[in-house]
Amino acid sequence: MSSASAAAPAPALASASAPAHTFRPATRADLPAVLALLADEERVVDPATVVVTAAYESAFTAIDTDPRNELLVLVEETRGRSGDGTVVGCLQATYIPGLGKGGVERALIEAVRIRADRRGGGLGRTLMERAIARARARGCALVQLTSNKQRVDAHRFYAALGFTRSHDGFKLAL
């Protein structure tokens, strides 16, 4: 869904001691931070070091202008500066129409990442719960995702959110 036409961002999460977090569609300005999250799961990559190629620009534009795709980010707000902050999580949601399940849409969630130094504090749960709520509000009857077989910790995380293993996935590189 286009950033310009997206619904208002979800309210920020906050407590007396925790920073506020906003869940919203990514903007072009977020692209280096999202690419940094995707570049390496095991360490923090400085977004300033990421080269945004024409291919990335094109892919972002395609996602941003397609009403069936959303690149969503979780942003840790800078104290006292709403709308400004650090991207600490991201995912892509694709909404797929289908004839199964009575003709309702399903949501496919991919490229789920939480910044390496921010894992273990509930941000992943927040990111996924907000994405699931967004899919539900859209009328999706199912949320599905795939995860590399070697990502055992991620599998436990998804199971704790209520996801169940139901299919084996196959890929064909072209």
PDB file of C-alpha atoms in Angstrom, residues 69 152 161:
ATOM      1  CA  ASN A  69       2.132  -4.877  -0.826  1.00  0.00           C
ATOM      2  CA  VAL A 152      15.438 -22.624  14.722  1.00  0.00           C
ATOM      3  CA  LEU A 161       2.818 -16.380  18.226  1.00  0.00           C
TER       4      LEU A 161
END
